[in-house]
mmCIF file of C-alpha atoms in Angstrom:
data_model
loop_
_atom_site.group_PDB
_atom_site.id
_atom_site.type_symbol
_atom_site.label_atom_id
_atom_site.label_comp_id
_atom_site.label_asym_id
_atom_site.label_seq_id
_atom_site.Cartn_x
_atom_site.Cartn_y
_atom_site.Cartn_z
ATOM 1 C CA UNK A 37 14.324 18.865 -2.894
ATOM 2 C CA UNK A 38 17.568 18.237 -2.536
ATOM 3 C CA UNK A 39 20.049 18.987 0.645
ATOM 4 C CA UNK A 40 23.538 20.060 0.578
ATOM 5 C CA UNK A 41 25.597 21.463 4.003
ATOM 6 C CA UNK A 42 29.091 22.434 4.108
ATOM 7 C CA UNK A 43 30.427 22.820 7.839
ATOM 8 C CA UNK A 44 33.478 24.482 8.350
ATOM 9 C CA UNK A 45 35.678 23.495 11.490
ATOM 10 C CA UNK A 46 35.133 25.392 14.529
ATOM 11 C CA UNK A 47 36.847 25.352 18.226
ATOM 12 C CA UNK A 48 34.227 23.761 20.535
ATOM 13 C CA UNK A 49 34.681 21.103 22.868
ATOM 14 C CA UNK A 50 32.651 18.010 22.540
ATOM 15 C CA UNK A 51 32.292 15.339 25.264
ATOM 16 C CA UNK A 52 31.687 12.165 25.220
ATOM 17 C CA UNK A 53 30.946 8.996 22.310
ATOM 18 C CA UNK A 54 30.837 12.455 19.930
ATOM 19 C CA UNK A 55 34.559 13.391 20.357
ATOM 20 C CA UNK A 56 35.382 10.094 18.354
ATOM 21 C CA UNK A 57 33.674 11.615 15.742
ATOM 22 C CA UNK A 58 35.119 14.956 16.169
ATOM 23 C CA UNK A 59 38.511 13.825 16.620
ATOM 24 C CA UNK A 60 38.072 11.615 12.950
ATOM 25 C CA UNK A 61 35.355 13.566 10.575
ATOM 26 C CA UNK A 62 35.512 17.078 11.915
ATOM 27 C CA UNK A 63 39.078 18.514 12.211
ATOM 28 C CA UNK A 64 38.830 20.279 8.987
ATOM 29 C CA UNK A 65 34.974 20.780 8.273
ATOM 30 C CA UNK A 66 32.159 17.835 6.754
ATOM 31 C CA UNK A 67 30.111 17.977 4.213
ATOM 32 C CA UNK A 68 26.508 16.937 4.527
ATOM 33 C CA UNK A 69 24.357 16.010 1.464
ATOM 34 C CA UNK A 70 21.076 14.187 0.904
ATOM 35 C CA UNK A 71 20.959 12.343 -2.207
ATOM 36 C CA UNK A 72 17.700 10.632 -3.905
ATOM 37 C CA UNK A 73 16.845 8.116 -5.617
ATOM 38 C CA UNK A 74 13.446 7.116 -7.775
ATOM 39 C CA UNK A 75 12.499 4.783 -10.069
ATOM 40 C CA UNK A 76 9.362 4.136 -11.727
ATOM 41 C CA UNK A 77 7.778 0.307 -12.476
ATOM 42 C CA UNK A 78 3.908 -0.348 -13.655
ATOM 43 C CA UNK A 79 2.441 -2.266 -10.951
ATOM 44 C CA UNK A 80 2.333 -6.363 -12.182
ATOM 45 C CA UNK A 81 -0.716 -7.180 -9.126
ATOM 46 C CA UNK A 82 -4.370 -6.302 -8.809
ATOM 47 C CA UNK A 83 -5.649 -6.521 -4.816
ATOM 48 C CA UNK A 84 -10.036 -6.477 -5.278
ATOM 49 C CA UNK A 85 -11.220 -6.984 -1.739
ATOM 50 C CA UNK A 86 -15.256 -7.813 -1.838
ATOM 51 C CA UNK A 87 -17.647 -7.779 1.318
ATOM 52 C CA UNK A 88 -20.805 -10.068 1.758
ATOM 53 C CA UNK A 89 -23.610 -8.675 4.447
ATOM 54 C CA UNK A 90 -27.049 -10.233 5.191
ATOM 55 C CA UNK A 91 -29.625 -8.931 7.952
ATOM 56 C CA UNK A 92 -31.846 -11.541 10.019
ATOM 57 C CA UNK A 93 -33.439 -12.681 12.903
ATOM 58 C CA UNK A 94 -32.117 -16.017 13.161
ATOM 59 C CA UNK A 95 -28.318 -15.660 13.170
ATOM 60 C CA UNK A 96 -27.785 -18.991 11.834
ATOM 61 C CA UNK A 97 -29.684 -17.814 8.556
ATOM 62 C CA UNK A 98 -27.573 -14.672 8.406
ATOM 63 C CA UNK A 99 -24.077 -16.193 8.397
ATOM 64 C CA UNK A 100 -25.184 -18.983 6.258
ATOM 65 C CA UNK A 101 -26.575 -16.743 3.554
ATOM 66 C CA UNK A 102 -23.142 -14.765 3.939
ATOM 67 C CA UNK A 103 -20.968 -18.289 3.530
ATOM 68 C CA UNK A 104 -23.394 -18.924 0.675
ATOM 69 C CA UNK A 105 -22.559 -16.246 -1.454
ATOM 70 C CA UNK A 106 -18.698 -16.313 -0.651
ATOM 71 C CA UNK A 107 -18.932 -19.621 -1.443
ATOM 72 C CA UNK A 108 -20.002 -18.942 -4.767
ATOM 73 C CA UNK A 109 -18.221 -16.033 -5.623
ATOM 74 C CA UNK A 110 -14.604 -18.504 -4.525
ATOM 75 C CA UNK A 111 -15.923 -20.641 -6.540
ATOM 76 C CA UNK A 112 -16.748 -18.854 -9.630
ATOM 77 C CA UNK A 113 -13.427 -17.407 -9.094
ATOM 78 C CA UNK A 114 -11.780 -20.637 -9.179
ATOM 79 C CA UNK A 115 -13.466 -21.156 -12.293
ATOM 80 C CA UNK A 116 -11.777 -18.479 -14.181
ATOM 81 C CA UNK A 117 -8.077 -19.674 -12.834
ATOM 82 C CA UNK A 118 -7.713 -17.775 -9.875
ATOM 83 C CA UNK A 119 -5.398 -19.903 -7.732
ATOM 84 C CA UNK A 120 -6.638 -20.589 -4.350
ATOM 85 C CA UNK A 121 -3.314 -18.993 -3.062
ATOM 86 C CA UNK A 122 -4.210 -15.677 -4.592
ATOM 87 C CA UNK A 123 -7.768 -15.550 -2.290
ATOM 88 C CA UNK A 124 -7.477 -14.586 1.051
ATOM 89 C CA UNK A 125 -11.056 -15.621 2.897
ATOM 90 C CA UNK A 126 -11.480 -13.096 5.767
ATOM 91 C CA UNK A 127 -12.859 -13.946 9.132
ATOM 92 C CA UNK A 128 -16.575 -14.084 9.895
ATOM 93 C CA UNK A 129 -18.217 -11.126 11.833
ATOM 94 C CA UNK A 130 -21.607 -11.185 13.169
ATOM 95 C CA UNK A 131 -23.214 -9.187 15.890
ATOM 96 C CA UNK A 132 -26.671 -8.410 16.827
ATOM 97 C CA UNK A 133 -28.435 -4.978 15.606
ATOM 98 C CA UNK A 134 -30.930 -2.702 17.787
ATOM 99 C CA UNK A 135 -32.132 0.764 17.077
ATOM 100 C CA UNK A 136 -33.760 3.238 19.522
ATOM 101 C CA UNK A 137 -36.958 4.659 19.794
ATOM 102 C CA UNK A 138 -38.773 8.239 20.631
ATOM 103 C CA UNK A 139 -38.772 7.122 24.113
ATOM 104 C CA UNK A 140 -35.830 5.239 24.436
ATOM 105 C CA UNK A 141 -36.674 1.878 23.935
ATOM 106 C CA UNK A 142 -34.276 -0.584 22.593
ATOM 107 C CA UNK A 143 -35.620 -2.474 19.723
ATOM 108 C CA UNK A 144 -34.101 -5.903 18.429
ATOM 109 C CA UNK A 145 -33.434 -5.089 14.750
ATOM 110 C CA UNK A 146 -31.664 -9.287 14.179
ATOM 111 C CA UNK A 147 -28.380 -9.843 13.240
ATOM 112 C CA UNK A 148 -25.950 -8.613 11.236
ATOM 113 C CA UNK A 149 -23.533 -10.496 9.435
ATOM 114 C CA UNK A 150 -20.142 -9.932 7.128
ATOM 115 C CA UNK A 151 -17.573 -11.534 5.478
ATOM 116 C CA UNK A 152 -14.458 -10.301 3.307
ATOM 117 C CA UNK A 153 -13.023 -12.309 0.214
ATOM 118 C CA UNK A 154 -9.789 -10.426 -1.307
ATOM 119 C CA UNK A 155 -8.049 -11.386 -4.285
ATOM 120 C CA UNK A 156 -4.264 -10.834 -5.575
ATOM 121 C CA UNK A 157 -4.101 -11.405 -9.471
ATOM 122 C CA UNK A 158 -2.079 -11.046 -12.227
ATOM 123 C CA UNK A 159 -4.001 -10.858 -15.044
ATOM 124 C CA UNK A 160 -6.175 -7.640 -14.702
ATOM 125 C CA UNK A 161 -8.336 -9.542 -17.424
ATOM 126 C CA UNK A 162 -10.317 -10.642 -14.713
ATOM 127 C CA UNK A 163 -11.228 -7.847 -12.786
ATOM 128 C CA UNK A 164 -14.397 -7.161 -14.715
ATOM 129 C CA UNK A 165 -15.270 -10.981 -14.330
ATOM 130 C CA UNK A 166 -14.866 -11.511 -10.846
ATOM 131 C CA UNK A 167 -16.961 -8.041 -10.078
ATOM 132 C CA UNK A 168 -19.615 -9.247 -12.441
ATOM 133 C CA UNK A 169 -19.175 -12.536 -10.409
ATOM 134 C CA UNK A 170 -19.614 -11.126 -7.013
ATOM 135 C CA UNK A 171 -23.048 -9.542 -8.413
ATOM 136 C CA UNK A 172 -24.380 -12.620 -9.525
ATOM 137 C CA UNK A 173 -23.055 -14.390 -6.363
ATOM 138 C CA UNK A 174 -25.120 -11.402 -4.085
ATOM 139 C CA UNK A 175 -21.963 -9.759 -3.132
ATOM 140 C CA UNK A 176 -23.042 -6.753 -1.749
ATOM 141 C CA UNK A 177 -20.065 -4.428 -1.864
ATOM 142 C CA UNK A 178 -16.477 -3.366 -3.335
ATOM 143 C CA UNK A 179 -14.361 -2.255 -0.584
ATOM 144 C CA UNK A 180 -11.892 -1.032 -2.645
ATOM 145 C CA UNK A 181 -8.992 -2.067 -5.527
ATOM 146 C CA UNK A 182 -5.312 -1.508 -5.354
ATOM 147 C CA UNK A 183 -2.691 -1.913 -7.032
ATOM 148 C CA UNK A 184 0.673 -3.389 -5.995
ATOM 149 C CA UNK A 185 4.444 -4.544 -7.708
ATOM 150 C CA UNK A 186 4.805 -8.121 -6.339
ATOM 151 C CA UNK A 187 8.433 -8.293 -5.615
ATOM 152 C CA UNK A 188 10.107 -4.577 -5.037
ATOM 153 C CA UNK A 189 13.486 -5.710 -4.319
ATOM 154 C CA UNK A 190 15.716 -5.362 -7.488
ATOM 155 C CA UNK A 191 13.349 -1.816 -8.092
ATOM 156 C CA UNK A 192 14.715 -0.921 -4.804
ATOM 157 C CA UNK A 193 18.690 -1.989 -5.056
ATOM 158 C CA UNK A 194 18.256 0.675 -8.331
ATOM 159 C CA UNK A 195 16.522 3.433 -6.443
ATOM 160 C CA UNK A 196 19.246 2.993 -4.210
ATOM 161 C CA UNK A 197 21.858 3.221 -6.427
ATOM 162 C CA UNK A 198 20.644 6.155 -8.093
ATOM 163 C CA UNK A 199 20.350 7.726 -4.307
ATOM 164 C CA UNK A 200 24.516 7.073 -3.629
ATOM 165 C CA UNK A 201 25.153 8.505 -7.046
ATOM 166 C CA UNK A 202 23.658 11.566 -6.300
ATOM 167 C CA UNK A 203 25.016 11.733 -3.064
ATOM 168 C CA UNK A 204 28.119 11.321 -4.376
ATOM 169 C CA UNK A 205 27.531 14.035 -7.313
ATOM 170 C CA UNK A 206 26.578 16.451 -4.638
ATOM 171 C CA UNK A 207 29.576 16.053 -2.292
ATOM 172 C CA UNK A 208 31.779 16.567 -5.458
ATOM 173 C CA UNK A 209 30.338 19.609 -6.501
ATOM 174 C CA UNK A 210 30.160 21.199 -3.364
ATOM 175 C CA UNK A 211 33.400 20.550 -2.784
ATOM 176 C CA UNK A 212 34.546 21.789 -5.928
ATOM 177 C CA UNK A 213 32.833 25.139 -5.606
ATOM 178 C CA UNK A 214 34.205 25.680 -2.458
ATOM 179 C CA UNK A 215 37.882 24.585 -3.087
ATOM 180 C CA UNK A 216 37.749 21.766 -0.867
ATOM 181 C CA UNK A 217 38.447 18.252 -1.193
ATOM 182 C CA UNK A 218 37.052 15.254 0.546
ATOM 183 C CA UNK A 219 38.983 13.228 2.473
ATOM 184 C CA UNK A 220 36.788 10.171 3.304
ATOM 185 C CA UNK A 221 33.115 9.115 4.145
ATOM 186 C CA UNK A 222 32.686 9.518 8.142
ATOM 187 C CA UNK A 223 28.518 8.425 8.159
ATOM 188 C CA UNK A 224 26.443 6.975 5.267
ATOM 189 C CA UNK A 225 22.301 5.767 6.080
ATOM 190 C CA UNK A 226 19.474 4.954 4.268
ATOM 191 C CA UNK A 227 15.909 6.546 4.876
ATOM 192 C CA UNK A 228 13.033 6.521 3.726
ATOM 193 C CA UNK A 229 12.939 3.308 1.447
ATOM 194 C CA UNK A 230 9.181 3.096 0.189
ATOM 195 C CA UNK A 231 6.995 1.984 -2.132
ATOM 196 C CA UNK A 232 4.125 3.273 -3.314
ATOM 197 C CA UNK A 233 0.756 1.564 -3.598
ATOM 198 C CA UNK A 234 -1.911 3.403 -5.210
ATOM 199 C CA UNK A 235 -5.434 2.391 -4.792
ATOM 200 C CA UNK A 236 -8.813 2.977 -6.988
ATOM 201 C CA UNK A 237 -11.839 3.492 -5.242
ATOM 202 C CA UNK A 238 -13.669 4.812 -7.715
ATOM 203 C CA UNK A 239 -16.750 2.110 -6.951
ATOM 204 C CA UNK A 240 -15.567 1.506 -3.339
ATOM 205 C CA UNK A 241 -18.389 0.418 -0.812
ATOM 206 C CA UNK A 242 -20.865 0.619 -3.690
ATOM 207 C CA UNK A 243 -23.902 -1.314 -3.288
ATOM 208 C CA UNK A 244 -24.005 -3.850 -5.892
ATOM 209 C CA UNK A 245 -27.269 -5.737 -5.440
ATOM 210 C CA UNK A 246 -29.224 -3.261 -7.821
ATOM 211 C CA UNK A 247 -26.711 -3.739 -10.642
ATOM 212 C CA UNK A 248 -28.018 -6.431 -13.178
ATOM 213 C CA UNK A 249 -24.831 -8.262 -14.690
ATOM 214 C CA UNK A 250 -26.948 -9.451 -17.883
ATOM 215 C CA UNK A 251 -27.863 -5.592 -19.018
ATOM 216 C CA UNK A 252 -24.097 -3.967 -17.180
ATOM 217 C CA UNK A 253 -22.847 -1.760 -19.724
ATOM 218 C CA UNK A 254 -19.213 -2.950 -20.731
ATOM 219 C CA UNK A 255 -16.857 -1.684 -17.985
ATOM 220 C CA UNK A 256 -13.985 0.532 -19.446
ATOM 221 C CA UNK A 257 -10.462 -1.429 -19.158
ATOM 222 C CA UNK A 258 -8.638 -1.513 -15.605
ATOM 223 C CA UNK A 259 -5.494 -0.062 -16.132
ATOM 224 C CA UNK A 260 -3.119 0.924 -13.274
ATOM 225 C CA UNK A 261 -0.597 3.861 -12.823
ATOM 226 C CA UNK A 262 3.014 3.770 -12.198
ATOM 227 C CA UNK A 263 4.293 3.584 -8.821
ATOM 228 C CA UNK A 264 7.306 5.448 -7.399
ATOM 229 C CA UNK A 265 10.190 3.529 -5.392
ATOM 230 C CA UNK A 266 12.012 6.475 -3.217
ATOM 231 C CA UNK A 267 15.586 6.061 -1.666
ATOM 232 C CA UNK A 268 17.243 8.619 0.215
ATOM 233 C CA UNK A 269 20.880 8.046 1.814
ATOM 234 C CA UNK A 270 22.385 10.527 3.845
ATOM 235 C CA UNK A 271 26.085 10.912 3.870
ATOM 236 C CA UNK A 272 28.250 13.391 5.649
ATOM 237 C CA UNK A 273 32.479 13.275 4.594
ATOM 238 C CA UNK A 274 35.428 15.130 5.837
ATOM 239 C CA UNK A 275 37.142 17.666 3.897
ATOM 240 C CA UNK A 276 40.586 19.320 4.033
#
């Protein structure tokens, strides 16, 4: 929604760093608008972020059953021209298990082990492969995939623009409907510069050991949505 004020000039006294302001921007009245900018781009990255877990006794066994199947799900990965630049290899956990009986026993369950693999890619081609890849590889689950626009910075200098042009159209009208006119700018800010990153978790943390990649059914295409850059700019200007 958008925000327009009109302040008319008032006797008060104002002490201070403020009367600087007063003295400059608020002899005749300010006008305050909000003005907004948005601008729409299609997402150009893919972020599929992939957890391996094993259970055992010997903790040795359960991380190297975990590095095993990372290991071949980077690999495979590799295969289909990731770049080793777009997979981020997360740290190793691994922490013993117990569980508690009737009587309060502690019981030694073994260890429990986990490792994330994430993957940044352009070509949402492979999104289907690399999933059908971490089931053959024994990668237990999908934690989740997002979408992202690489490099947000020219999106951004447009949202922006569009935000001081509406500023600007606001300030003019106002003043024109009040029979005003604007003298000069006396404060001008960004706020609120974002961008949106929508994520699909339509199969997140999903068990994937029971799916069978040789009898899948073929996976409907990937397809992102747009994603919203927002600028807002607050300006306030003197009138007379």
């Amino acid at each position: 929604m958008k925000k327009a004020f009109l302040y008319l000039a008032a006797p008060m006294m104002i002490l201070g760093s403020a009367s600087v302001f007063a003295e400059s921007c608020t002899d005749s009245g300010v006008i305050e608008v909000v003005g907004h900018g948005k601008v729409d781009v299609m997402p150009d990255t893919a972020v599929l972020s992939y957890s391996a877990k094993d259970e055992n006794k010997d903790p040795v066994k359960a991380r190297n059953n975990v590095e095993k199947k990372i290991t071949s799900l980077y690999d495979k990965a590799l295969s289909f021209g990731v770049k080793k630049e777009q997979i981020i290899s997360g740290s190793i956990t691994l922490y013993p298990k117990y569980h508690y009986t009737d009587k309060s026993k502690r019981v030694f369950d073994g260890y429990f082990c986990s490792r994330d693999i994430v993957f940044k890619i352009d070509d949402f081609s492979l999104i289907e492969k690399i999933t059908t890849a971490a089931v053959e590889s024994g990668v237990s689950d999908i934690n989740g995939f997002g979408y992202e626009v690489k490099d947000t910075t020219a999106v951004k200098r447009e949202a922006d623009a569009k935000a001081i042009a509406d500023a600007r159209d606001q300030a003019r009208r106002l003043a024109e409907g009040f029979g005003v006119k604007i003298k000069k700018a006396c404060s001008l800010k960004f706020e609120g510069n974002n961008s949106n990153v929508y994520y699909v978790r339509n199969r997140a943390a999903v068990s994937l050991m029971a799916a069978k990649a040789e009898t899948a059914e073929p996976a409907t295409e990937y397809m992102p949505e747009k994603q919203s850059v927002d600028s807002n700019v607050y300006a306030t200007f003197s009138i007379e």
